[in-house]
XYZ file of C-alpha atoms in Angstrom:
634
model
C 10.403 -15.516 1.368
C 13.190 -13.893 -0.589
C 13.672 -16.893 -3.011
C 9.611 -17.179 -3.641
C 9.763 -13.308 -4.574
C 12.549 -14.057 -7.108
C 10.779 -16.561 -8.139
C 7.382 -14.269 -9.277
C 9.790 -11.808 -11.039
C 8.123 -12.467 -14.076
C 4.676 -11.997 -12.973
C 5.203 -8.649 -11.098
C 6.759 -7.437 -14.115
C 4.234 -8.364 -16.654
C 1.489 -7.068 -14.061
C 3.246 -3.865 -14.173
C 3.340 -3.612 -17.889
C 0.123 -3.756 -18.671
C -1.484 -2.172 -15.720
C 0.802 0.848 -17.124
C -0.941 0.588 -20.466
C -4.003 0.496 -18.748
C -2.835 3.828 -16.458
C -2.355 5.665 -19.381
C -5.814 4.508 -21.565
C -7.653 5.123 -18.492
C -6.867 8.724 -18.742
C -6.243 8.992 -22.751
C -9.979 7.718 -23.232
C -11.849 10.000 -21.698
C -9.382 12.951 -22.548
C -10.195 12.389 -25.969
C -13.650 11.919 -26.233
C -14.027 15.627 -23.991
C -11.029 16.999 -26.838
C -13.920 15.907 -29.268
C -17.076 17.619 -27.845
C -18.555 14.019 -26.846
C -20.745 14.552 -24.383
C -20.725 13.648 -20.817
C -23.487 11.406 -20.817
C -22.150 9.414 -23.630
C -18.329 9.850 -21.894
C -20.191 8.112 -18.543
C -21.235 5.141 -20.849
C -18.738 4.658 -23.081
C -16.421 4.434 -19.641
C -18.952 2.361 -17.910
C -18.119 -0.316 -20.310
C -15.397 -1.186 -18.695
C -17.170 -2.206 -15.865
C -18.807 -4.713 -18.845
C -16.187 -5.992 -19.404
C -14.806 -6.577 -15.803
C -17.726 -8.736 -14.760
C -17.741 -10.606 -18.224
C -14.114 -11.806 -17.535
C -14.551 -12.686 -13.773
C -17.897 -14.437 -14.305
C -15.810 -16.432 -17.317
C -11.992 -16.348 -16.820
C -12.104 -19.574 -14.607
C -13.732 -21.386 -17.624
C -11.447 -20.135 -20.193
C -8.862 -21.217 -17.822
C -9.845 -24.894 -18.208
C -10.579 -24.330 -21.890
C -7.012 -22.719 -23.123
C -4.772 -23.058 -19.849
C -2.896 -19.885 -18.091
C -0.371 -18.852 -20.494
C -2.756 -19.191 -23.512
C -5.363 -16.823 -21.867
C -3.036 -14.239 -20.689
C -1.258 -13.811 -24.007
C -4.759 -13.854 -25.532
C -6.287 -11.598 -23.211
C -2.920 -8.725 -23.506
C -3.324 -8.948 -27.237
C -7.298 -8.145 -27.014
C -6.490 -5.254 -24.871
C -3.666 -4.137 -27.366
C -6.485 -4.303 -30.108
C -8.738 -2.020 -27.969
C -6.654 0.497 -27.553
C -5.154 0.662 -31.132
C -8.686 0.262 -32.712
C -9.550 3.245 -30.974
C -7.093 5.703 -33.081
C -8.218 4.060 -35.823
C -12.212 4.672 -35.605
C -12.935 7.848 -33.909
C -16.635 6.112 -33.037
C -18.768 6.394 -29.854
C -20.089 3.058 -30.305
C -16.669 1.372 -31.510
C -14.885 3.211 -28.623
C -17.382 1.722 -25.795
C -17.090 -1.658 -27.468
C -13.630 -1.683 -27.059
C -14.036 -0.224 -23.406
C -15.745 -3.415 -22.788
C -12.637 -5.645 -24.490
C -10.374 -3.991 -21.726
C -12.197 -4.639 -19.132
C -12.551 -7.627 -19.924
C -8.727 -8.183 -20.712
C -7.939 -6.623 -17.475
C -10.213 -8.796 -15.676
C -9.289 -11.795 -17.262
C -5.203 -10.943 -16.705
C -5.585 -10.395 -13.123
C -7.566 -13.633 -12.659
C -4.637 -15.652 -14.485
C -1.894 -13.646 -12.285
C -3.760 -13.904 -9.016
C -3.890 -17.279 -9.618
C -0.513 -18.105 -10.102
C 0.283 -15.538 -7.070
C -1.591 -17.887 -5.189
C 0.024 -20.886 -5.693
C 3.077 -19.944 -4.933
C 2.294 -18.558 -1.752
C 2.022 -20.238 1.704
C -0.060 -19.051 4.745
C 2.578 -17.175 5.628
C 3.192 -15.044 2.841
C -0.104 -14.412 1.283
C -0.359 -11.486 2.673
C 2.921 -9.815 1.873
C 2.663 -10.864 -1.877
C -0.530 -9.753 -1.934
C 0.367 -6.379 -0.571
C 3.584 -6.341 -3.328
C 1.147 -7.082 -5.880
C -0.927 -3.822 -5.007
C 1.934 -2.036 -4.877
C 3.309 -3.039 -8.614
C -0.313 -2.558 -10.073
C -0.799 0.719 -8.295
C 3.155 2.316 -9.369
C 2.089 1.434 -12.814
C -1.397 3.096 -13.068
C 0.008 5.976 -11.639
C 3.017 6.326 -14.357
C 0.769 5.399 -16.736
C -1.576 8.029 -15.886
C 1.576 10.434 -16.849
C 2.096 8.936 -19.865
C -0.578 10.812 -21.350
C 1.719 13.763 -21.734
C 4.026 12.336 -24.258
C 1.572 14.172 -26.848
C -1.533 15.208 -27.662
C -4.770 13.267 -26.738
C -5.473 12.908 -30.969
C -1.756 11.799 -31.546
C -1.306 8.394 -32.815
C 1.928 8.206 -30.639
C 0.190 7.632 -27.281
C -2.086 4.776 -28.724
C 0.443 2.957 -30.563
C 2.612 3.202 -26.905
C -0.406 1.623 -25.167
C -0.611 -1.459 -27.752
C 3.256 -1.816 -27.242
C 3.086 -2.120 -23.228
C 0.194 -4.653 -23.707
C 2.144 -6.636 -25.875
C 4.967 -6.021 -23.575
C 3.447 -7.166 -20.845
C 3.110 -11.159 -22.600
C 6.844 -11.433 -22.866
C 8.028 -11.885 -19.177
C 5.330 -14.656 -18.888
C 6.037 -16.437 -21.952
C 9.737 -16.397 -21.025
C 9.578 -17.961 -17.564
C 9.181 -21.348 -16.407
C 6.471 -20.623 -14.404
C 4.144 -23.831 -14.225
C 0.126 -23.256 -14.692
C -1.633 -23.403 -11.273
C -4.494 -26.105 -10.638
C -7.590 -24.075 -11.126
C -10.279 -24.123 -8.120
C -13.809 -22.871 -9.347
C -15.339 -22.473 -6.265
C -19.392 -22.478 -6.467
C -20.573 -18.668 -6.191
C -22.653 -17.955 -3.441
C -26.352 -16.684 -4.307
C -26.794 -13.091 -4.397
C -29.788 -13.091 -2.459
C -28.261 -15.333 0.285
C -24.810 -12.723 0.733
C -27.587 -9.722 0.953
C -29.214 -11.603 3.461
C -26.096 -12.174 5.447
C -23.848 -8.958 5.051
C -26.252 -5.977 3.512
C -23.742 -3.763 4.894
C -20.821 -5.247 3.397
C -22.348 -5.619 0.338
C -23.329 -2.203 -0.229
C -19.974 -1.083 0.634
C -18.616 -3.018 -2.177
C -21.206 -1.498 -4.445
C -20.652 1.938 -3.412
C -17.156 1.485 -3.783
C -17.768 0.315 -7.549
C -20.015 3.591 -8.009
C -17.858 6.133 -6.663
C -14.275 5.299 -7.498
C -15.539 3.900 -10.841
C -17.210 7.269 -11.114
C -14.250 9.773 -9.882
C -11.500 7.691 -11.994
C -13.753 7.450 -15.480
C -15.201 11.490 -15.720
C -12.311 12.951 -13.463
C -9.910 13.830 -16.521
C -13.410 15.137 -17.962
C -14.214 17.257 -15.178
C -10.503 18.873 -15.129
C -10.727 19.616 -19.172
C -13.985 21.412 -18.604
C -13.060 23.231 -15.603
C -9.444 24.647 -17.730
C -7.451 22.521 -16.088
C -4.866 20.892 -18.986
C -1.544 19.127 -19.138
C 0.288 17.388 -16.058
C -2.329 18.650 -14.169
C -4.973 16.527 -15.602
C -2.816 13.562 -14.574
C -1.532 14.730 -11.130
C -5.493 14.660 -10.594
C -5.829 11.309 -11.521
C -2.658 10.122 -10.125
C -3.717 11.894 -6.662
C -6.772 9.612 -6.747
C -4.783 6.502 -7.448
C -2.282 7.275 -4.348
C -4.677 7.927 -2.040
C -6.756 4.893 -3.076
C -3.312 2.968 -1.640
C -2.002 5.037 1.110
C -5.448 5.426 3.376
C -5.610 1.461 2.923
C -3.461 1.679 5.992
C -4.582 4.177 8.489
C -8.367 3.151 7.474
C -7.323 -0.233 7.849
C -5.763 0.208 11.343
C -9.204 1.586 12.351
C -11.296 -1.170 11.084
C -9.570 -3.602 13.208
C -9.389 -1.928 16.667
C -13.000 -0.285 16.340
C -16.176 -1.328 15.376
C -16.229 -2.197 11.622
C -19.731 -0.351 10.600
C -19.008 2.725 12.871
C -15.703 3.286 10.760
C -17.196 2.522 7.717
C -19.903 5.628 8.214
C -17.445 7.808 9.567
C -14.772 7.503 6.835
C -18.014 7.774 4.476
C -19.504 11.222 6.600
C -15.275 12.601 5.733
C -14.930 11.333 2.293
C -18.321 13.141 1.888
C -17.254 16.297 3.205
C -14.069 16.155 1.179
C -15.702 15.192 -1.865
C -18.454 18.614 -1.111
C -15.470 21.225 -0.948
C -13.597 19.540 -4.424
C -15.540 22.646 -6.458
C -15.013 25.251 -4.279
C -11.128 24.765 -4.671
C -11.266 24.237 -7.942
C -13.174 27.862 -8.724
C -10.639 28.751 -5.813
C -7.874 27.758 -7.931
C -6.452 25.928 -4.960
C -4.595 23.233 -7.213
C -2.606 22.054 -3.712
C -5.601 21.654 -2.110
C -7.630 20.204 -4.584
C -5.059 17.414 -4.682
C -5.163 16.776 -1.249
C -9.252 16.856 -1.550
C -9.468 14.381 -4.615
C -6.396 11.992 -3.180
C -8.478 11.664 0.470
C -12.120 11.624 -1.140
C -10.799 8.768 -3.893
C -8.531 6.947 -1.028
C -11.491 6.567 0.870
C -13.744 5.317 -1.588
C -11.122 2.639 -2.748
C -10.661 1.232 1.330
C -15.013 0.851 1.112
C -14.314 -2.024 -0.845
C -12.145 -3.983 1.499
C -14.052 -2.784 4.302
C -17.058 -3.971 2.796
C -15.201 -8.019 2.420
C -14.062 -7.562 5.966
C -17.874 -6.812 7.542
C -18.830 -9.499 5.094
C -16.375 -11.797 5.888
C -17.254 -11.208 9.765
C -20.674 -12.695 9.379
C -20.124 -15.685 6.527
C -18.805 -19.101 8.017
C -15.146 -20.098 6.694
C -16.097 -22.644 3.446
C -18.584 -19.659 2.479
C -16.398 -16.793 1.725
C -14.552 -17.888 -1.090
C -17.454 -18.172 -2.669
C -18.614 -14.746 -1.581
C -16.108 -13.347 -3.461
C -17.394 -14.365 -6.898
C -20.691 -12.427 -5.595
C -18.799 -9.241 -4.563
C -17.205 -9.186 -7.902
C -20.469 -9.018 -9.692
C -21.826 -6.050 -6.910
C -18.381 -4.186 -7.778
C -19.034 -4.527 -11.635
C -22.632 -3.017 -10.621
C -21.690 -0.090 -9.408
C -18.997 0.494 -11.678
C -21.685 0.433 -14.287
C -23.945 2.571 -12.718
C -21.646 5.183 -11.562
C -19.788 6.461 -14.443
C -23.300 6.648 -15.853
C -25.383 8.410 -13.740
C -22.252 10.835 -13.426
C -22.404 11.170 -16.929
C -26.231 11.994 -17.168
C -26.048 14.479 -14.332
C -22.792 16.277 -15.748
C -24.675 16.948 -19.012
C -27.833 18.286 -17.460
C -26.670 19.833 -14.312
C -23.147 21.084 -15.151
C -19.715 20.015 -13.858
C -19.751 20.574 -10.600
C -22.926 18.788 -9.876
C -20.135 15.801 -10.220
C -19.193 15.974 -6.977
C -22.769 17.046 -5.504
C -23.338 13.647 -6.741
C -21.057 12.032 -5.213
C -21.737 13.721 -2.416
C -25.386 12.657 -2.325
C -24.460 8.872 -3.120
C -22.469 9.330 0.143
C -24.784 10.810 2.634
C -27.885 7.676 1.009
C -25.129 5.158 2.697
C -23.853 7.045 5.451
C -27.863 6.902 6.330
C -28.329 2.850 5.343
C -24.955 2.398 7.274
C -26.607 4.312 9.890
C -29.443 2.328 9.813
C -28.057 -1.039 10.294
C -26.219 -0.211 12.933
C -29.699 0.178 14.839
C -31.057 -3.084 13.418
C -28.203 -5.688 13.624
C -25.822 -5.932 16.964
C -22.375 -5.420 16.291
C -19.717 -7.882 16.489
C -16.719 -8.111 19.153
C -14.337 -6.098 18.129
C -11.666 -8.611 18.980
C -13.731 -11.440 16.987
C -13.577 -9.166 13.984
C -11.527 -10.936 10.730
C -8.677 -8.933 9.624
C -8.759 -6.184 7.639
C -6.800 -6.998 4.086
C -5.637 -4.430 2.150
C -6.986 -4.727 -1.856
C -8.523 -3.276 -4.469
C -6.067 0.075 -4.245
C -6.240 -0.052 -8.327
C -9.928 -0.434 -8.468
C -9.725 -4.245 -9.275
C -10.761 -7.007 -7.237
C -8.332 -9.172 -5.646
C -9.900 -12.771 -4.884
C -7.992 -15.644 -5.058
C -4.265 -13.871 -3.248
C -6.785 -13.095 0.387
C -5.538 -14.872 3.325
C -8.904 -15.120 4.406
C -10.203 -17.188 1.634
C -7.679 -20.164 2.137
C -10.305 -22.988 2.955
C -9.448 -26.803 2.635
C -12.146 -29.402 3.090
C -11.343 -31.754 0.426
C -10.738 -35.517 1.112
C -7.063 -36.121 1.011
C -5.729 -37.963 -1.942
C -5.976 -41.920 -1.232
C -3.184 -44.256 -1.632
C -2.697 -46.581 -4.027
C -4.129 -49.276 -1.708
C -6.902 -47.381 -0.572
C -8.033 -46.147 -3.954
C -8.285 -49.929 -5.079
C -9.880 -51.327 -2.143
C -12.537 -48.464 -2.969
C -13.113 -49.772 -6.633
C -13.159 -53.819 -5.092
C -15.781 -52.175 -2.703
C -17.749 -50.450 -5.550
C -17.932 -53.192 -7.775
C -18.106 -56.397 -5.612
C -18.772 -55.326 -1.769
C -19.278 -58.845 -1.094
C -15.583 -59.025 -1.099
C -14.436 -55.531 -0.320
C -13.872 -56.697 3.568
C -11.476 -59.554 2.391
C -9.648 -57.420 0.111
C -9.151 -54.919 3.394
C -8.310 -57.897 5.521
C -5.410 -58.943 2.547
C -4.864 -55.111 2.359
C -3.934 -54.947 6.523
C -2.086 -58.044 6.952
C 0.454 -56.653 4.060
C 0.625 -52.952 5.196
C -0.654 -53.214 8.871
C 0.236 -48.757 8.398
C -2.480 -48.796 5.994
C -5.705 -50.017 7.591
C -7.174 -46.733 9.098
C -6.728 -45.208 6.076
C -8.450 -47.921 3.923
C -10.896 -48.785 6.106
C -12.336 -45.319 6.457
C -12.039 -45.195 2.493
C -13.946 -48.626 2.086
C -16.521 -47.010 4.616
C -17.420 -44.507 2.729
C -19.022 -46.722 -0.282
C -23.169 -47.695 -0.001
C -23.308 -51.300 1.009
C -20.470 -52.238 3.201
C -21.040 -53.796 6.704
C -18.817 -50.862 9.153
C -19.876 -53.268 11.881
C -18.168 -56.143 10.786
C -15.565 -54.305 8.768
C -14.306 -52.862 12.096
C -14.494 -56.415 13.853
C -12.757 -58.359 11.476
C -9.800 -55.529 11.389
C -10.271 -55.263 15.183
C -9.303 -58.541 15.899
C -6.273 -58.148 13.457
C -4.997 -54.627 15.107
C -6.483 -54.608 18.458
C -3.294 -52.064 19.412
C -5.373 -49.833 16.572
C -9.024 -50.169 18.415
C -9.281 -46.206 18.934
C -7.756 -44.989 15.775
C -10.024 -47.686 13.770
C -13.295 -46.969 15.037
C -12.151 -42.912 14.477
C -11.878 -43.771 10.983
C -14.649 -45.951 10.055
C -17.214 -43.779 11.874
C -15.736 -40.428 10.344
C -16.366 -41.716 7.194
C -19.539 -43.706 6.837
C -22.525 -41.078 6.994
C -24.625 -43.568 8.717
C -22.572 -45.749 11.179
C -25.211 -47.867 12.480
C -25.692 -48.322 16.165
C -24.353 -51.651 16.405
C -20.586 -50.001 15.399
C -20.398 -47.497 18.254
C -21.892 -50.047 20.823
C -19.285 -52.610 19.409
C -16.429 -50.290 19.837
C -17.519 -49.717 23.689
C -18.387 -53.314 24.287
C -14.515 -54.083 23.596
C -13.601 -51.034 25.556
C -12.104 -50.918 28.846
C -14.808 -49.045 31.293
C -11.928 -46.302 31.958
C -11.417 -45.811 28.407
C -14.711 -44.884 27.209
C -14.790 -41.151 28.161
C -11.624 -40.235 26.250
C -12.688 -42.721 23.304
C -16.250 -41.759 23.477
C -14.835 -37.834 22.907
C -12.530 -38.919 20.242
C -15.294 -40.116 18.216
C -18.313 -37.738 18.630
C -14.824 -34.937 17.624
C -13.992 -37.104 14.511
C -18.040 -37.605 13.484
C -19.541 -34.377 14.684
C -23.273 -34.887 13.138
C -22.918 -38.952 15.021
C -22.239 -37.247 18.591
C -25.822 -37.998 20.000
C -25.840 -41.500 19.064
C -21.914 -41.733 20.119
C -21.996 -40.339 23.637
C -25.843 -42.267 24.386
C -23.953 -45.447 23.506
C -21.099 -44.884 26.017
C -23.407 -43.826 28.222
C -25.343 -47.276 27.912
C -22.139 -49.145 27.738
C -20.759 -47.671 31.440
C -24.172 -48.010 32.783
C -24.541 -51.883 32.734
C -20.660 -51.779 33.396
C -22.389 -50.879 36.883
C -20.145 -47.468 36.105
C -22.851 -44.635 36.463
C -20.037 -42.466 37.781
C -18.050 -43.197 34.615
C -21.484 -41.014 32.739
C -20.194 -37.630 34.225
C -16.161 -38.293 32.766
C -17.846 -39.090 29.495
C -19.432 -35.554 29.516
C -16.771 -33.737 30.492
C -14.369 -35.131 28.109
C -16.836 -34.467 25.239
C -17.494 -30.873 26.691
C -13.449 -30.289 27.127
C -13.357 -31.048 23.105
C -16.116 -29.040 22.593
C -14.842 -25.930 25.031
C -11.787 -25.843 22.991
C -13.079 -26.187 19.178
C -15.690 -23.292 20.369
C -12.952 -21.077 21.788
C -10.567 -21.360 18.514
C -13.644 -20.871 16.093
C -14.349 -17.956 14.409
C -17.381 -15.731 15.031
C -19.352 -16.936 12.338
C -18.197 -20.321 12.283
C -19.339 -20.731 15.855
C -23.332 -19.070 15.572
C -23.808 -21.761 13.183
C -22.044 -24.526 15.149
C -24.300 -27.235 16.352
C -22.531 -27.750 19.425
C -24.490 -26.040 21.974
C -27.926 -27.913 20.465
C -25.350 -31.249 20.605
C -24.696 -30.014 24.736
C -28.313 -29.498 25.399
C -29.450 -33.131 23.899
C -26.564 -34.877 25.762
C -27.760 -33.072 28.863
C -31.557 -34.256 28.112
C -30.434 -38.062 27.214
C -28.156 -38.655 30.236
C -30.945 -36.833 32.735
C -33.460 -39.824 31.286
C -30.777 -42.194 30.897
C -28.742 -41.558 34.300
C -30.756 -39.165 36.452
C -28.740 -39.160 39.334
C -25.425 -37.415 37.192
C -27.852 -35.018 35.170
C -26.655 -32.274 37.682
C -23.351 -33.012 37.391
C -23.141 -33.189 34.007
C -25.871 -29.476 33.292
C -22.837 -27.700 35.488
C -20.194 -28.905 33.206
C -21.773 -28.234 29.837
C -22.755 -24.665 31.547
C -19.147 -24.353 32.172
C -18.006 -25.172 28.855
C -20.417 -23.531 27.261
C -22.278 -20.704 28.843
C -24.548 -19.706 25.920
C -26.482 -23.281 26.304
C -27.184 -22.354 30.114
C -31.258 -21.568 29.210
C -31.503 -23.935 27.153
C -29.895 -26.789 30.086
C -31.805 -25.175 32.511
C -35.191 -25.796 30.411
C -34.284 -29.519 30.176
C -33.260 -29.631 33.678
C -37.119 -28.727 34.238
C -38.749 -30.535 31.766
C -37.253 -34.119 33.814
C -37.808 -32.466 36.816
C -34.414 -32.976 37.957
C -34.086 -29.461 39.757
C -37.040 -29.843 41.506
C -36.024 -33.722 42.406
C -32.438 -31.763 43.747
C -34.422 -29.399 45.474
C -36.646 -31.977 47.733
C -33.474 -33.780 48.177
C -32.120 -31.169 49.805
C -34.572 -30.838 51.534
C -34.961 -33.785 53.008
C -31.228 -34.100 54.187
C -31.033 -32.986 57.858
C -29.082 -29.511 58.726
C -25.394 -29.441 59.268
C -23.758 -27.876 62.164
């Protein structure tokens, strides 16, 4: 761990340049456009822009990626935000200013991207988490010095801006030092908005609300304090109060999301940050400044852990291979509401005075306290202890994708061998001969023929049935592990395979082979386990049907047991149990009792449905008269 940490030197320290260029022009901005008389509705817009410019660059980092590689895109993406923040001294103009809002947000997007990305490739399972958790930390110290930057001089001063360019610049120079190597780049498919609405309406508002209420306190919060007299450190001991909390109540909050239920949390956390956010004025006009710290740093904390909350519930009720691309999804719903927040803040400072700023906010908190409320009603919780972990993030108000534990997902083909790749291309281009080639293939590297023959299977034309004889009678020692591979990888392994693998089977050996393969060609179980079945029954072997069962059940017990929530509701398994229960009560009558209690064993959620089968061949009812008819016992 310690010599992959020395190892990211660079990046941490680039991250933490910038971020504190972007700590301190997240404050100067809207301090100087409130020095100016702008007014708060065109403040809220001209900050809203950054929100822009966050969901342009995570909707087209990834692509720019491919276009310019890593190092190319962060240097250019540090110098645009140097640009923004210089051209803004330069042209003291409402339109210019939230044009170059826009370029920061996008630079900022776009540099987190690129850094979470290499971030990711260096870590392992193991270590995700703590260099994610680092990472927040770096990007948080710096947005919180950088937040006290502002004092150096006054808002109008061209010293401040010209320090902003510098740090952005800055920033490039670890990077383009180091000899860290660009990472492969994995553009997951994003998942349709409707479809993650559908699934996680909960989770997805909390990501939006998150977006509308810290991208609301952290844009018009250094407006607020101006207009209200407060000046100076102050200002940024306000701001920097929101950052901290933002990271510290990760942890407590965090603690309570995964021993209680996730929704319940997220309203009460919501009903307290509402409360806190209520009594912000009153200290003010108090001139409580301790208090109002303590207010804005709980109130701001909170509304920075809604975001991870909201991935968590999310991430609770999408399937494994869906949740990276969630994430693209939740990006756009936090851009959203980092849009619309600084904006409606804006509107209502202007017309309603400052303090309806945190009525607002306020407001916005008791509309999702009641939706959170509301789904709790509609939609049955989850376990508790089937809940996914809750992952600390977005502490800065940025969205941390590609460095979640969570999101690590593999189901890509691994890469083929040499031999394997060119016994696919002899396949491809002359199957006639594809099956010799494998045969020449075998006898040379007798290691190699699972792996090629499940990679010849896979092409449109080739004969698995005589593929696997042929190689069968060349390995016979390899029977199991062959017919594994060949039927894992054709999509449509004709009957005549499985019935060929069982016909050279010993009777004892089916059950454990019969499991093996239905395990290594999930959507083929039916057809696998009827075609044992068949083979034992004319082996005069009916007993041999229940061990076939129960070794496919024992498979299917333990996948069940080790999958996660989601992953398991939309397992086929217990549909795949039921079936097997119907085929073997027409096939083998006698054993369908035998084999309903062992699939109710293994798993008790298909129970009904067995039971319904059970009826439907009239096998209880055929147990029943037997019983029946079997004289009393002493």
């Amino acid at each position: 761990m310690t010599a992959t940490l020395i190892s990211l030197i660079a990046l941490f320290l680039s991250g933490f340049v910038i971020f504190l260029g972007h700590g301190l022009n997240n404050i100067l901005v809207p301090s100087r456009l409130a020095s100016e008389g702008i007014s708060a509705d065109n403040i809220g817009l001209i900050m809203a822009m950054f929100s822009v410019g966050l969901l342009i660059g995570g909707l087209y980092a990834r692509q720019l990626i491919v276009r310019v590689g890593h190092i190319r895109l962060f240097t250019a993406s540090a110098a645009i935000g140097a640009i923004s923040i210089l051209a803004c001294y330069l042209w003291l103009n409402e339109w210019m200013w939230a044009a170059m809002r826009a370029c920061i947000g996008f630079s900022i997007a776009v540099i987190t991207i690129v850094t979470d990305g290499w971030l990711s490739e260096r870590a392992t399972s193991e270590t995700r988490s703590r260099i994610l958790s680092i990472n927040q930390v770096v990007l948080l110290s710096a947005m919180f010095l950088g937040s006290f930057l502002v004092n150096l001089a006054p808002v109008s001063d061209a010293l401040l801006y010209i320090i902003g360019g510098l740090v952005f610049c800055a920033g490039v120079v670890p990077i383009a030092l180091s000899k860290v190597s660009a990472p492969v780049v994995d553009d997951s498919p994003r998942m349709p908005m409707p479809e993650l609405l559908k699934i996680s309406p909960a989770g997805a508002s909390s990501v939006f609300m998150c977006g509308l209420l810290l991208g609301s306190i952290l844009s018009m919060l250094a407006v607020y304090a101006q207009n209200q007299g407060i000046t100076g450190v102050d200002v940024s001991l306000l701001v920097g109060a929101a950052i901290l909390g933002g990271f510290l109540l990760q942890f407590p909050i965090g603690y309570l999301a995964d021993h209680y239920n996730r929704r319940t949390v997220i309203l009460c956390v919501t009903l307290v940050s509402m409360i806190a956010t209520a009594l912000i004025p009153f200290t003010v006009g108090l001139d409580w400044f301790i208090i109002t710290l303590l207010l804005v740093a709980l109130s701001s904390g909170i509304m920075a852990t809604l975001y991870p909350l909201g991935i968590s519930e999310s991430f609770d009720r999408l399937q494994q291979s869906q949740m990276s691309g969630a994430m693209g999804s939740m990006m756009i719903i936090y851009a959203v509401g980092g849009i619309s927040g600084p904006s409606i803040a804006g509107f209502i400072m202007k017309h309603f005075g400052d303090n309806a700023f945190f009525t607002m906010l306020a407001v916005m908190h008791a509309l999702f306290a009641l939706f959170i409320f509301y789904r709790t009603k509609v939609r049955q919780a989850i376990p508790v202890d089937q809940q996914e972990a809750f992952v600390s993030q977005g502490a800065t108000g940025m969205v941390s994708a590609d460095l979640d534990p969570r999101t690590e997902y593999s189901d890509t083909a691994p890469q083929l061998s040499p031999a394997a790749q060119t016994a696919i291309d002899m396949a491809t281009h002359h199957p006639e001969l594809a099956i010799d080639m494998v045969m020449l293939i075998a006898r040379a590297n007798p290691e190699q023929v699972n792996e090629v023959a499940g990679a010849v299977a896979t092409v449109e034309g080739i004969d698995v049935t005589e593929l696997y004889n042929r190689l069968n009678e060349l390995t016979p020692e390899q029977d199991t592990e062959l017919a594994q591979s060949i039927i894992a990888a054709s999509t449509e392994a004709p009957a005549e395979l499985v019935s060929a693998v069982f016909e050279d089977a010993e009777s004892e050996d089916i059950p454990e082979l019969a499991a093996s393969m239905a395990e290594a060609a999930p959507e083929q179980t039916l057809d696998i386990i009827e075609a044992a079945t068949e083979a034992v029954l004319e082996d005069d072997n009916p007993e041999a049907v229940v061990e076939i069962a129960e070794a496919y059940l024992s498979n299917v017990s333990d996948n069940l047991e080790d999958m996660r929530y989601a992953d398991r509701l939309a397992d086929e398994s217990e549909q795949n149990v039921t079936d097997m229960v119907s085929m073997i009560a027409e096939k083998a009558p006698e054993q369908a009792m035998d084999v309903a209690a062992a699939a109710v064993e293994a798993v008790p959620e298909s129970a009904s449905d067995v039971v319904e089968v059970l009826h439907e061949h009239d096998a209880i009812d055929d147990l029943v008269s037997d019983l029946k008819d079997k004289p009393e016992q002493p």
